[in-house]
PDB file of C-alpha atoms in Angstrom:
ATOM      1  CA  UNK A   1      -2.032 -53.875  -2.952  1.00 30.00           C
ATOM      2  CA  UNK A   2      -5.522 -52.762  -3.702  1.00 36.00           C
ATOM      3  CA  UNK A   3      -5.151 -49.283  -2.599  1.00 42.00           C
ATOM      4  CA  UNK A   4      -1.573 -49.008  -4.220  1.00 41.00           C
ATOM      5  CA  UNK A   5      -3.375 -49.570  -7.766  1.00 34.00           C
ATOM      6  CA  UNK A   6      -6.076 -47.266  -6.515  1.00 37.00           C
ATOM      7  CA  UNK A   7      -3.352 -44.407  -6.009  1.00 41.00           C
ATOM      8  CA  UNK A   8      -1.482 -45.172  -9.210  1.00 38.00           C
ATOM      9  CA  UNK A   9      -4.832 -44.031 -10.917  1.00 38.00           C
ATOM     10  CA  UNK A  10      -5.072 -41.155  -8.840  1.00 40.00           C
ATOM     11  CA  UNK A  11      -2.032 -39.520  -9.729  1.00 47.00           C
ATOM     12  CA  UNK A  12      -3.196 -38.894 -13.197  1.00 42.00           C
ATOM     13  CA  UNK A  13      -5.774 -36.868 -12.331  1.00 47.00           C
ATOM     14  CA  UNK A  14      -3.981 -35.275  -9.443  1.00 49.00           C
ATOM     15  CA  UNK A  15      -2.099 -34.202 -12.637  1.00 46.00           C
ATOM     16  CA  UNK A  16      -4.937 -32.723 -14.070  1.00 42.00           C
ATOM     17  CA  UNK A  17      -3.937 -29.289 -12.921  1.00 44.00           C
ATOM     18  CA  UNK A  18      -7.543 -27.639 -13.139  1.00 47.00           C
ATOM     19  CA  UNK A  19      -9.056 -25.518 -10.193  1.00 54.00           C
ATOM     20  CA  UNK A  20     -11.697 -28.170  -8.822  1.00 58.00           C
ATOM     21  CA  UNK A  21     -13.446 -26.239  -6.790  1.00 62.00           C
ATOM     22  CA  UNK A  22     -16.409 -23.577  -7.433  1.00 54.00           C
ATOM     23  CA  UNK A  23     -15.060 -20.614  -6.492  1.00 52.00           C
ATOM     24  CA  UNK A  24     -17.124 -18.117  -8.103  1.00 57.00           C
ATOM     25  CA  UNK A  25     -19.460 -19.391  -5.062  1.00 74.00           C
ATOM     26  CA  UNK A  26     -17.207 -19.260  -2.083  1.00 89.00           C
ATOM     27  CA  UNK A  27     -17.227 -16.159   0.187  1.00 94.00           C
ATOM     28  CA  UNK A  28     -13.382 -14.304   0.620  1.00 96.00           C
ATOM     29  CA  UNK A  29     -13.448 -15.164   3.884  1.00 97.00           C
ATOM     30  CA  UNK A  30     -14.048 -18.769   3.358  1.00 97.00           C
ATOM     31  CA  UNK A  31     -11.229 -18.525   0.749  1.00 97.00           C
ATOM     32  CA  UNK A  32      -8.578 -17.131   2.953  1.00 98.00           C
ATOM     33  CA  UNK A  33      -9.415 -19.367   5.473  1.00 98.00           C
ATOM     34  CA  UNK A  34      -9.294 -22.002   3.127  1.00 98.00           C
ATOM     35  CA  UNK A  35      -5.933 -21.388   1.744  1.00 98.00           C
ATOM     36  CA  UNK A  36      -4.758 -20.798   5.541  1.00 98.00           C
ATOM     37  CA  UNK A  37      -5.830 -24.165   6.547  1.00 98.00           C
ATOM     38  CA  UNK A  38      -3.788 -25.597   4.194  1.00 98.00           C
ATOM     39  CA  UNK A  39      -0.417 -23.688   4.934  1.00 98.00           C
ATOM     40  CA  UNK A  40      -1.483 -24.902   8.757  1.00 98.00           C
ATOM     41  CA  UNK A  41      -1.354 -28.446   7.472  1.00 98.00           C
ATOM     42  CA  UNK A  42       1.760 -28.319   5.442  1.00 98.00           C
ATOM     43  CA  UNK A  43       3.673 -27.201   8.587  1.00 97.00           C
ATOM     44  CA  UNK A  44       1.770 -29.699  10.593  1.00 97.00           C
ATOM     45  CA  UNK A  45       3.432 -32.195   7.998  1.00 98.00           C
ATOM     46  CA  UNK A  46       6.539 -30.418   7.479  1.00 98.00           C
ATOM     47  CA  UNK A  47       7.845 -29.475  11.095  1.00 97.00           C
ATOM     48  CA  UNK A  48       8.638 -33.086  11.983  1.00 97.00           C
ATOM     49  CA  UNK A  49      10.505 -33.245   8.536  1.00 98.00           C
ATOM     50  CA  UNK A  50      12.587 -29.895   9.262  1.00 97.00           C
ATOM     51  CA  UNK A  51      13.134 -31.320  12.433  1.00 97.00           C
ATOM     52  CA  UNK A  52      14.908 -34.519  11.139  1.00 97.00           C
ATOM     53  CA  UNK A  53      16.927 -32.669   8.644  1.00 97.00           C
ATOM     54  CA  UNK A  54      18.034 -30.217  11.136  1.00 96.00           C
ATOM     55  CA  UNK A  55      19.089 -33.356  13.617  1.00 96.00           C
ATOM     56  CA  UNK A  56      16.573 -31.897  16.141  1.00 95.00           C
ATOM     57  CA  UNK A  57      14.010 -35.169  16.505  1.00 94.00           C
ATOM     58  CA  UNK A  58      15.393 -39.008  14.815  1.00 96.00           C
ATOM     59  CA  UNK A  59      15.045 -39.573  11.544  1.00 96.00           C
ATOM     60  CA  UNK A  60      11.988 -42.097  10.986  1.00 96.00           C
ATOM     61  CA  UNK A  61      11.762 -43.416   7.090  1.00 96.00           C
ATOM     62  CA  UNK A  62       8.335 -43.954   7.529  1.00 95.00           C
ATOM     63  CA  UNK A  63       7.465 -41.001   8.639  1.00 96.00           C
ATOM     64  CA  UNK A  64       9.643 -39.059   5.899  1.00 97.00           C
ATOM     65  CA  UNK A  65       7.289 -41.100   3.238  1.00 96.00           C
ATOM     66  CA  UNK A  66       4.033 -41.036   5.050  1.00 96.00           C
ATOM     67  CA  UNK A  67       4.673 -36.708   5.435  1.00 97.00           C
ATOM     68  CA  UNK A  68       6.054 -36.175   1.951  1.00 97.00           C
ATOM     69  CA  UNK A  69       2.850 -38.073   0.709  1.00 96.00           C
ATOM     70  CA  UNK A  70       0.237 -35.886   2.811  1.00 97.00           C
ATOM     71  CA  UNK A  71       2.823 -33.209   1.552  1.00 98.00           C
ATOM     72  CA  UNK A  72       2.025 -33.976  -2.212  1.00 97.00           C
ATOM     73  CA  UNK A  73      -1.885 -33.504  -1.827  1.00 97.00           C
ATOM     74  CA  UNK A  74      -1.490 -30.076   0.721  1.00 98.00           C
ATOM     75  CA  UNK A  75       0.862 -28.380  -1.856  1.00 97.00           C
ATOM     76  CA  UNK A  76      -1.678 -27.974  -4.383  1.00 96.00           C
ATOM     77  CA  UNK A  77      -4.437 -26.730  -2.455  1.00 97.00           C
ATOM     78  CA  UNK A  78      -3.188 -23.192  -1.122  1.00 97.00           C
ATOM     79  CA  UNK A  79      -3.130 -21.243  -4.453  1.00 97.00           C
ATOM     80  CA  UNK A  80      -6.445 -21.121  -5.869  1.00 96.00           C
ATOM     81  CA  UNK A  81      -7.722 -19.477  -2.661  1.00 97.00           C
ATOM     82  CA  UNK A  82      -5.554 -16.265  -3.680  1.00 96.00           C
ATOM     83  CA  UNK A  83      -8.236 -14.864  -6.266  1.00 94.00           C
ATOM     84  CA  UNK A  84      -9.106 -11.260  -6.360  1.00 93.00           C
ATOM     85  CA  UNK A  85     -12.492 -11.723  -4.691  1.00 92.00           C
ATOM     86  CA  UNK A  86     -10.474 -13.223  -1.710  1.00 95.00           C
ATOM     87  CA  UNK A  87      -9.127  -9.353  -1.378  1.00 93.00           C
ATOM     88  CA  UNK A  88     -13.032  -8.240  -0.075  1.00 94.00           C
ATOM     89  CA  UNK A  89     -11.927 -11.342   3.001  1.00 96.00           C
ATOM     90  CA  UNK A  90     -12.801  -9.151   6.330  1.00 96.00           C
ATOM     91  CA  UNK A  91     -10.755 -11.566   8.160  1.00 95.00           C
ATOM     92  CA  UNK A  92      -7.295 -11.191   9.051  1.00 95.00           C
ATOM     93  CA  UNK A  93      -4.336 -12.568   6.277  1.00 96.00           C
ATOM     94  CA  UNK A  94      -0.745 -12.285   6.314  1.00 96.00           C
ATOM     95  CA  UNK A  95      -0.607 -11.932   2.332  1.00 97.00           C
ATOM     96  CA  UNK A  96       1.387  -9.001   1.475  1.00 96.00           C
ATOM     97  CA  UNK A  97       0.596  -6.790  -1.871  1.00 96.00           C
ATOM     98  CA  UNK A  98       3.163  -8.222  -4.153  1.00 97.00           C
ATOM     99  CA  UNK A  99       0.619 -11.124  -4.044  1.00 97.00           C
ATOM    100  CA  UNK A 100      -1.598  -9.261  -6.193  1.00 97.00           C
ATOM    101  CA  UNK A 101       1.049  -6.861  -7.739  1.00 97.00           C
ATOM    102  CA  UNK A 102       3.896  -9.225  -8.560  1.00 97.00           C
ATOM    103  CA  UNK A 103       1.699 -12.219  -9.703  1.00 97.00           C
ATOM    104  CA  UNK A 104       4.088 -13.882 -12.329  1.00 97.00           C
ATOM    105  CA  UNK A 105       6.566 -13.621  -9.403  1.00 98.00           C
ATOM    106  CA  UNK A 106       3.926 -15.522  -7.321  1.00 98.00           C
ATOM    107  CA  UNK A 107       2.991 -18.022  -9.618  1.00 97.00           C
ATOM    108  CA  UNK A 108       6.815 -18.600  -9.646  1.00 98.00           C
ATOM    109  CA  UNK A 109       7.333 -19.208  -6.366  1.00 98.00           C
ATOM    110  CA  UNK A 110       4.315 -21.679  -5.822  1.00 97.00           C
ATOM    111  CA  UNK A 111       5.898 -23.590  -8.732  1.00 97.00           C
ATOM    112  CA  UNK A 112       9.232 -24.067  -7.164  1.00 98.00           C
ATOM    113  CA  UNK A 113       7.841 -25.144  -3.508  1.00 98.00           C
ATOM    114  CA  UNK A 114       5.109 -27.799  -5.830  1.00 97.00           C
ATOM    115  CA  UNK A 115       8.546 -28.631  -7.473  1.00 97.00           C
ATOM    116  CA  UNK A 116      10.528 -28.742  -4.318  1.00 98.00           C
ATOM    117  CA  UNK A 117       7.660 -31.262  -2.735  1.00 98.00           C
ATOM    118  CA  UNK A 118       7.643 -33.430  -5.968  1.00 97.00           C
ATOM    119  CA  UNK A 119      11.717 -33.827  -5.486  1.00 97.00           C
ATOM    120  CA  UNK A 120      10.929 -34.865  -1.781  1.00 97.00           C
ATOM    121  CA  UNK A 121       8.159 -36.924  -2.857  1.00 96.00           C
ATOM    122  CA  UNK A 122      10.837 -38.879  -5.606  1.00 95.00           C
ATOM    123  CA  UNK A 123      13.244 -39.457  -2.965  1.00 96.00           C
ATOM    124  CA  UNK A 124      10.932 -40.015   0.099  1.00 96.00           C
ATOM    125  CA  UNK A 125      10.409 -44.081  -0.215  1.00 87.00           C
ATOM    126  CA  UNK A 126      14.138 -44.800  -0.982  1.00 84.00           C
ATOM    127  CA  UNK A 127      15.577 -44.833   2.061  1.00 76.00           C
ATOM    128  CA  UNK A 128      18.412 -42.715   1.298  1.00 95.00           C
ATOM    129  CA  UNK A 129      18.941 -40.536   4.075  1.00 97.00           C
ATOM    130  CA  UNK A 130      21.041 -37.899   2.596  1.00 97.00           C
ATOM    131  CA  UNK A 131      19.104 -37.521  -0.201  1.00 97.00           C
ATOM    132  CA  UNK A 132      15.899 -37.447   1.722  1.00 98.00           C
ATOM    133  CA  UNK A 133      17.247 -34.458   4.359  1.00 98.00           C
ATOM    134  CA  UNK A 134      18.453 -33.033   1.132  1.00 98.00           C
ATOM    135  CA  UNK A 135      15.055 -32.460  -0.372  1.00 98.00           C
ATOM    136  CA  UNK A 136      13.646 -31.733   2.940  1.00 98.00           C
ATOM    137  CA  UNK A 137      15.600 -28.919   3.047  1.00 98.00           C
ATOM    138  CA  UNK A 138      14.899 -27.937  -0.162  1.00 98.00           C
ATOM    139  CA  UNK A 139      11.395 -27.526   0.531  1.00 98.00           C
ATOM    140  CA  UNK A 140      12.128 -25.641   3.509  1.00 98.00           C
ATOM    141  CA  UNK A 141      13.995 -23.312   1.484  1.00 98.00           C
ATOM    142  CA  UNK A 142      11.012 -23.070  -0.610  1.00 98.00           C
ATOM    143  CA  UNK A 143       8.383 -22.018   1.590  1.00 97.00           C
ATOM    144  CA  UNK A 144      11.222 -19.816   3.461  1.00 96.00           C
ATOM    145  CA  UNK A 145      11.411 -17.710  -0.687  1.00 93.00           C
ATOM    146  CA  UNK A 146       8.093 -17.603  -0.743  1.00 96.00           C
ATOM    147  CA  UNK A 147       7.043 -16.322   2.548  1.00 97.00           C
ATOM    148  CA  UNK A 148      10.098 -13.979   2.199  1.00 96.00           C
ATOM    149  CA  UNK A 149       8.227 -11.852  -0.648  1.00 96.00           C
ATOM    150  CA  UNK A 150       4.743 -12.720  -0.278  1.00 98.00           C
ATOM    151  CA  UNK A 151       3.849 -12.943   3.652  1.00 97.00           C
ATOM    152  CA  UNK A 152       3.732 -10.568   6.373  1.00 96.00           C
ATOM    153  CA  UNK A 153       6.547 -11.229   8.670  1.00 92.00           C
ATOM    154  CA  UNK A 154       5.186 -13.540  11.730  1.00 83.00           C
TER     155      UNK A 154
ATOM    156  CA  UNK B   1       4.387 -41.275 -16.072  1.00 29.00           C
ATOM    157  CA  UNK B   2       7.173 -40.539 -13.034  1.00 36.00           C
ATOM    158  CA  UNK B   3       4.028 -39.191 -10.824  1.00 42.00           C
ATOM    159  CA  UNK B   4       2.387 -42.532 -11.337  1.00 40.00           C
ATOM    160  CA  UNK B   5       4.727 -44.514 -10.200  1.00 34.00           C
ATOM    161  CA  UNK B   6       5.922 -42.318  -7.436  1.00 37.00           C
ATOM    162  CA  UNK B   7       2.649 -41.912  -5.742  1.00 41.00           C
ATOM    163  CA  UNK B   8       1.907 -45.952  -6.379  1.00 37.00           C
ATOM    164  CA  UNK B   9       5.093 -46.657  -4.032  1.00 38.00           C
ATOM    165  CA  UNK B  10       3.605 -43.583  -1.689  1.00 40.00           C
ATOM    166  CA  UNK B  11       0.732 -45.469  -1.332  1.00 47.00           C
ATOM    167  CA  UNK B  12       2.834 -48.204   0.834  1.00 41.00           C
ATOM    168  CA  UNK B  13       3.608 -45.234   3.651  1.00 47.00           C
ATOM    169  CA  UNK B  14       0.131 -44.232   3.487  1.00 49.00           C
ATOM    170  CA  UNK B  15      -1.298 -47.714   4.531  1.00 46.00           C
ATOM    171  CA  UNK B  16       0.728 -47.662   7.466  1.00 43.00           C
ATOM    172  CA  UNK B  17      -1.430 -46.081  10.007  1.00 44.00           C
ATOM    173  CA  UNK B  18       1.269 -44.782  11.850  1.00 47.00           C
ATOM    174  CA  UNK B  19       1.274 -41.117  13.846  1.00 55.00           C
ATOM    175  CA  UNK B  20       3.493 -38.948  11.566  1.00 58.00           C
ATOM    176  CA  UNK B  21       3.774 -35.795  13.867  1.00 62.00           C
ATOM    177  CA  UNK B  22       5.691 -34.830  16.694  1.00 54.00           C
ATOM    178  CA  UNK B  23       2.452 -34.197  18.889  1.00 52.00           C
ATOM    179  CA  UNK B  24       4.291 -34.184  22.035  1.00 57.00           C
ATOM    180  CA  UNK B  25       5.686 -30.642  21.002  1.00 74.00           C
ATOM    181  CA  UNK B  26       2.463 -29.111  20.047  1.00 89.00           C
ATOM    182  CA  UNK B  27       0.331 -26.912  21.718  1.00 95.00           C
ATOM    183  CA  UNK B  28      -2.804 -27.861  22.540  1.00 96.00           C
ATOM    184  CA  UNK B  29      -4.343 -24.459  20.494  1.00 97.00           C
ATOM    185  CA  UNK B  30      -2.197 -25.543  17.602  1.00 97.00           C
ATOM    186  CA  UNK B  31      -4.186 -29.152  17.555  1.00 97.00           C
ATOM    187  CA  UNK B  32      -7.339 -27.478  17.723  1.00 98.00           C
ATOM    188  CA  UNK B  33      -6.388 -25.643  14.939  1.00 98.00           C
ATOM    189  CA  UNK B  34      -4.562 -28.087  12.695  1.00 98.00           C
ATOM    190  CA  UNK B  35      -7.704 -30.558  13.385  1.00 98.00           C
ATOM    191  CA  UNK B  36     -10.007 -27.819  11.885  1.00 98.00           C
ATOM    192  CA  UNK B  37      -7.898 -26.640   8.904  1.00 98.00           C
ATOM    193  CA  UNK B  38      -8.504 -30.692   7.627  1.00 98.00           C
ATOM    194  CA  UNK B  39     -12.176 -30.501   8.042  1.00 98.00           C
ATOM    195  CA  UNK B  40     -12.230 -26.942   6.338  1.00 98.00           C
ATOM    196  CA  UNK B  41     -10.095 -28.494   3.584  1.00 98.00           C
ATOM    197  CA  UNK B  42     -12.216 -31.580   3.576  1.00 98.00           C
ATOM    198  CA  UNK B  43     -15.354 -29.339   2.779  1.00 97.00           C
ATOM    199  CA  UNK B  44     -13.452 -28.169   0.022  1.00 97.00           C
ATOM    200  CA  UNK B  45     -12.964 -30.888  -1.971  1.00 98.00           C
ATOM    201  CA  UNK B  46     -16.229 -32.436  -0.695  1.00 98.00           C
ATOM    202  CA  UNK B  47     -18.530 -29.443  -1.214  1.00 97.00           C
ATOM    203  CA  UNK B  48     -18.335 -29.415  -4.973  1.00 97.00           C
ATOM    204  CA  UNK B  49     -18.976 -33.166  -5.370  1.00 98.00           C
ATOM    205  CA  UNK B  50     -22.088 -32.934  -2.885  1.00 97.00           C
ATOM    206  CA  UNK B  51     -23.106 -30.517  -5.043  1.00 97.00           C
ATOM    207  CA  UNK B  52     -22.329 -33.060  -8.256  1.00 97.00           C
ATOM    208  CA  UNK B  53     -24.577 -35.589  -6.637  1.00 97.00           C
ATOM    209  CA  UNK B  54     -27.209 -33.337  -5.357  1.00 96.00           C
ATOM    210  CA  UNK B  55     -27.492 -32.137  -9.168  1.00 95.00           C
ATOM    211  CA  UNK B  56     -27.170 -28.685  -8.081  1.00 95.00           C
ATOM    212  CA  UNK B  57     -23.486 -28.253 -10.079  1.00 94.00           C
ATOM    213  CA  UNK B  58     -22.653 -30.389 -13.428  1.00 96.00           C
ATOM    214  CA  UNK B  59     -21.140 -33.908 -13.021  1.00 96.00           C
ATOM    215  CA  UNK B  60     -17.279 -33.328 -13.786  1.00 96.00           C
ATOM    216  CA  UNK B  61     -15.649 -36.645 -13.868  1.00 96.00           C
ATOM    217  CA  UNK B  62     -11.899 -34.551 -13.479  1.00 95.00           C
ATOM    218  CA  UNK B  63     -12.926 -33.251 -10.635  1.00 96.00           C
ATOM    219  CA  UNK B  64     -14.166 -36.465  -8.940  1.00 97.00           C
ATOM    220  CA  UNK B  65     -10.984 -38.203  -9.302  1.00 96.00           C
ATOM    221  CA  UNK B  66      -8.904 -34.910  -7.886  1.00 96.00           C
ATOM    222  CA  UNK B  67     -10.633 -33.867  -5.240  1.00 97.00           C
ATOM    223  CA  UNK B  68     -11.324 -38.008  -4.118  1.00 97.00           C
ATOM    224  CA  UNK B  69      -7.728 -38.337  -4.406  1.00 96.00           C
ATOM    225  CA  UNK B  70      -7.243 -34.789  -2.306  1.00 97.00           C
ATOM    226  CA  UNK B  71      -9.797 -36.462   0.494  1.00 98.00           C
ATOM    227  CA  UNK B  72      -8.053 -39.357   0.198  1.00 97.00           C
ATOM    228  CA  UNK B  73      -4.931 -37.400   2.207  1.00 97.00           C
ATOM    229  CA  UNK B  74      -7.396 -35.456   4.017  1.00 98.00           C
ATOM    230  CA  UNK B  75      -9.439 -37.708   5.351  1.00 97.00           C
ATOM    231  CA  UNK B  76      -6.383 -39.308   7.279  1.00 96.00           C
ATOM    232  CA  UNK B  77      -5.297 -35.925   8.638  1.00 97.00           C
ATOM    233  CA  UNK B  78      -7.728 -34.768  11.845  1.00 97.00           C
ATOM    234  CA  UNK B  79      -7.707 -37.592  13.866  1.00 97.00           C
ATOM    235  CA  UNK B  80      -4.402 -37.273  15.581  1.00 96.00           C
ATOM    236  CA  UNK B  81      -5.560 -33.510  16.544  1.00 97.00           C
ATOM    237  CA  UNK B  82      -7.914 -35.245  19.236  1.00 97.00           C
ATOM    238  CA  UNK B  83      -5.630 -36.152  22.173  1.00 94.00           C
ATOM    239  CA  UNK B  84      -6.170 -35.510  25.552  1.00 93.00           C
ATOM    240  CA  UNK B  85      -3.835 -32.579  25.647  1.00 92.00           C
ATOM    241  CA  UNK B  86      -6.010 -30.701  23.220  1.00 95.00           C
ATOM    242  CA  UNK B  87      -8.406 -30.225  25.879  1.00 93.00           C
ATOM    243  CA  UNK B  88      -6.820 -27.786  27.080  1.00 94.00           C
ATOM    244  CA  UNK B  89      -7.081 -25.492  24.134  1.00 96.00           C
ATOM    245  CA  UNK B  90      -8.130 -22.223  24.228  1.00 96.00           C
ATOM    246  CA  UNK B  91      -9.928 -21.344  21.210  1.00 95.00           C
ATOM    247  CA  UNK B  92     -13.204 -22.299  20.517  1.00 95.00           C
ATOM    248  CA  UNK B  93     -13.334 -25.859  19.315  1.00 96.00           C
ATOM    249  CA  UNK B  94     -17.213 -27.504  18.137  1.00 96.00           C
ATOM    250  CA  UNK B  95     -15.886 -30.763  20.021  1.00 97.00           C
ATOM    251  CA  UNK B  96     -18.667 -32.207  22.065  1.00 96.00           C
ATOM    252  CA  UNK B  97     -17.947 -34.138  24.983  1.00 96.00           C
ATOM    253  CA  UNK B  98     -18.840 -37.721  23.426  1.00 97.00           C
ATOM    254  CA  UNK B  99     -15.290 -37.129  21.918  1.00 97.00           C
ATOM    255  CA  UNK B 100     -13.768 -37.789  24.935  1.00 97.00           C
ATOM    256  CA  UNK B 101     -16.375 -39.943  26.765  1.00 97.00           C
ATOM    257  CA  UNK B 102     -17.321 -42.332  23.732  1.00 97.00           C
ATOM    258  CA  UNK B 103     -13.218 -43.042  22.207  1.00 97.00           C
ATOM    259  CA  UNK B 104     -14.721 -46.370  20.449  1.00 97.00           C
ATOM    260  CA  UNK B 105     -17.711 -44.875  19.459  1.00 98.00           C
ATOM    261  CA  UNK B 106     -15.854 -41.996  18.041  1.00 98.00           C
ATOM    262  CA  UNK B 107     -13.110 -44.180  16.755  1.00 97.00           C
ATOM    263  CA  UNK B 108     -15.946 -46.038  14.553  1.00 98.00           C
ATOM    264  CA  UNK B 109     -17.383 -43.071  13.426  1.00 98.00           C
ATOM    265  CA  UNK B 110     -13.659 -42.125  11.833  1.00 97.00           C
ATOM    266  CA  UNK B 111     -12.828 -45.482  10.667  1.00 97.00           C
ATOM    267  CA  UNK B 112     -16.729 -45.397   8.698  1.00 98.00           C
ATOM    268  CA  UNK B 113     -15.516 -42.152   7.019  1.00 98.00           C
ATOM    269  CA  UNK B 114     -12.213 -43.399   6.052  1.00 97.00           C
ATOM    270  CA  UNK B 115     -13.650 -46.077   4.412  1.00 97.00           C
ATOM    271  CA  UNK B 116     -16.174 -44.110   2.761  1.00 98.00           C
ATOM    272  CA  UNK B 117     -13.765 -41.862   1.104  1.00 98.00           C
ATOM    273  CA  UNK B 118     -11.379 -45.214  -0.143  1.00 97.00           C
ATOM    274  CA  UNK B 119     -14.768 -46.092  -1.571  1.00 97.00           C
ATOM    275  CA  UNK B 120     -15.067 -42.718  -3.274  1.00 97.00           C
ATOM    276  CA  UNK B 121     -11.620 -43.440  -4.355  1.00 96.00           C
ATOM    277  CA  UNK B 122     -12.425 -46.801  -5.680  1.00 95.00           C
ATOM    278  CA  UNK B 123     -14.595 -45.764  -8.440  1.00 96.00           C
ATOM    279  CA  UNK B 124     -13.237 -41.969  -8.649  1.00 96.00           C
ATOM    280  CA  UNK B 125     -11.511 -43.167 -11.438  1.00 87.00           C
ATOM    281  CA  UNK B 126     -14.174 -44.900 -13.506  1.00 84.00           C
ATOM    282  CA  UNK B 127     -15.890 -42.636 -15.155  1.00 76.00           C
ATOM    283  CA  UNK B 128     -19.155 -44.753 -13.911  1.00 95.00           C
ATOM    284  CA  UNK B 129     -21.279 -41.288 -12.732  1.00 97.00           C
ATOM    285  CA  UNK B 130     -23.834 -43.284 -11.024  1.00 97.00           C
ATOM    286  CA  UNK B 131     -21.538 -44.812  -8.889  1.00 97.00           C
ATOM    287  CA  UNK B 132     -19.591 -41.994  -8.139  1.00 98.00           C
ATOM    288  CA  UNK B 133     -21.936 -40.107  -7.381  1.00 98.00           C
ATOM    289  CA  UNK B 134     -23.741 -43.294  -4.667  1.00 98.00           C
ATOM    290  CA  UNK B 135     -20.057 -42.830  -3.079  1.00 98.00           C
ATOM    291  CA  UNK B 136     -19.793 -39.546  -2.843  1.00 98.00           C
ATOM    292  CA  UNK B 137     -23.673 -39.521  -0.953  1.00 98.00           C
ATOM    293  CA  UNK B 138     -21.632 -42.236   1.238  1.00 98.00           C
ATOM    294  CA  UNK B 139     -19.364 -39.920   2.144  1.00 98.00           C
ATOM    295  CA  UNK B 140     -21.564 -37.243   3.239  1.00 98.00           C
ATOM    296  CA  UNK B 141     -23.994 -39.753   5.174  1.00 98.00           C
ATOM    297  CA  UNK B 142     -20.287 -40.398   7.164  1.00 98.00           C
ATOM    298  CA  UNK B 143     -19.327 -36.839   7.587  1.00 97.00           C
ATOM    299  CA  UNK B 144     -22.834 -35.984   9.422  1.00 96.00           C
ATOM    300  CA  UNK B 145     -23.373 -39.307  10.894  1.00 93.00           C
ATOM    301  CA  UNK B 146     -19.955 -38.270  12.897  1.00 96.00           C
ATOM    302  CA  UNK B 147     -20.982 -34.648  13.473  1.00 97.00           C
ATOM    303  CA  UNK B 148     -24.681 -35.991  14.254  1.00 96.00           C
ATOM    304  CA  UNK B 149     -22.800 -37.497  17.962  1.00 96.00           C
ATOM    305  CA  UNK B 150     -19.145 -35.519  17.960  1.00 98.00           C
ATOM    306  CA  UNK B 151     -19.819 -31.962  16.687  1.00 97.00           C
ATOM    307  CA  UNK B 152     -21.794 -28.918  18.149  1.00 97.00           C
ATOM    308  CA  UNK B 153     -24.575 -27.931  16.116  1.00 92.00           C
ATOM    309  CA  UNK B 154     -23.872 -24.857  13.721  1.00 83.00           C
TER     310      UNK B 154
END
């Protein structure tokens, strides 16, 4: 109960929507790695999902809340890593030019998968099913138009 | 308003302490690395309030309560990336040995940072700078403390 009134708080400033991190002092490639680690953690979180909605491992309510939770936090952390200054990043990234050439396009796209997590996140301690696979695959659908335009093909 | 109450009924799954991922599937290299994206995320977040309560950046109460409430998902995320099978990882990994040969010891050292960061949480929301800022030196005494016994030296 404690940390359920805890969260409730939290959620208003996870609203916030303002970069919280000092950028101006973070080296490119700390930035891309940064923003990788976090697209490594939202499949981490998301594969088991995919999995359920495709029928390929049993569905587990728990685990459908617990992930679209975790899910919540990752998807806002990838995007302020893609700054100009993270171009300079010697290491390798799978970012593709219309990143930097198509940004209104980009911004876009990270708005419908934070959109397509936030419909996932609505449905994800209800313990409908149906709806739950539904939104699962709409996330998946997500990060699938978004890797589609703006990532290197793996 | 919605977000509120979403991520208050969230905060049910993430009390469960249950293993969300199918780690059976995943290769031990893919553990390794999905246990070192959360710490590089973790420094994120925590990096800038360090900073806060070192005085080196200005106090920013918004950015307390997001990033606590990003290391509040964070925090729960590496653990599960230290099984057995991970051993046999290929890529470099700062592990030392006592992760394997001191499980309770290690176990402790997780549990003190967990609760460090729900302290963080606890008062994230405030506004009290003082105390955020004796949490957030809480925190970091729990990071190192674990990295002091379970993490090469950099």
């Amino acid at each position: 109960m404690n940390k359920r009134l805890l969260l409730a708080g939290l959620a208003l400033a996870l609203g916030a929507g303002v970069t919280h991190t000092a950028l101006a002092q973070v080296k490119p490639d700390t930035l891309v790695k940064q923003r990788q680690a976090a697209m490594t953690l939202q499949g981490k979180y998301f594969g088991p999902l995919a999995g359920m909605a495709q029928g390929k491992i049993p569905y587990n309510a728990d685990t459908v809340a617990m992930n679209a939770a975790l899910l919540d936090a990752l998807s806002r952390m990838p995007w302020d890593g893609f700054v100009p200054a993270s171009k300079d990043a010697t290491m390798k990234t799978a970012a593709l030019p219309a990143v930097w050439s198509e940004p209104d396009k980009f911004k876009a796209a990270q708005d419908n998968f934070q959109k397509a997590v936030q419909a996932l996140v609505s449905v994800s301690r209800g313990g409908d099913e149906a709806a739950q696979k539904a939104a699962i695959g709409g996330v998946g659908k997500a990060c699938g138009g978004c890797h589609q335009d703006f990532r290197e093909k793996q």
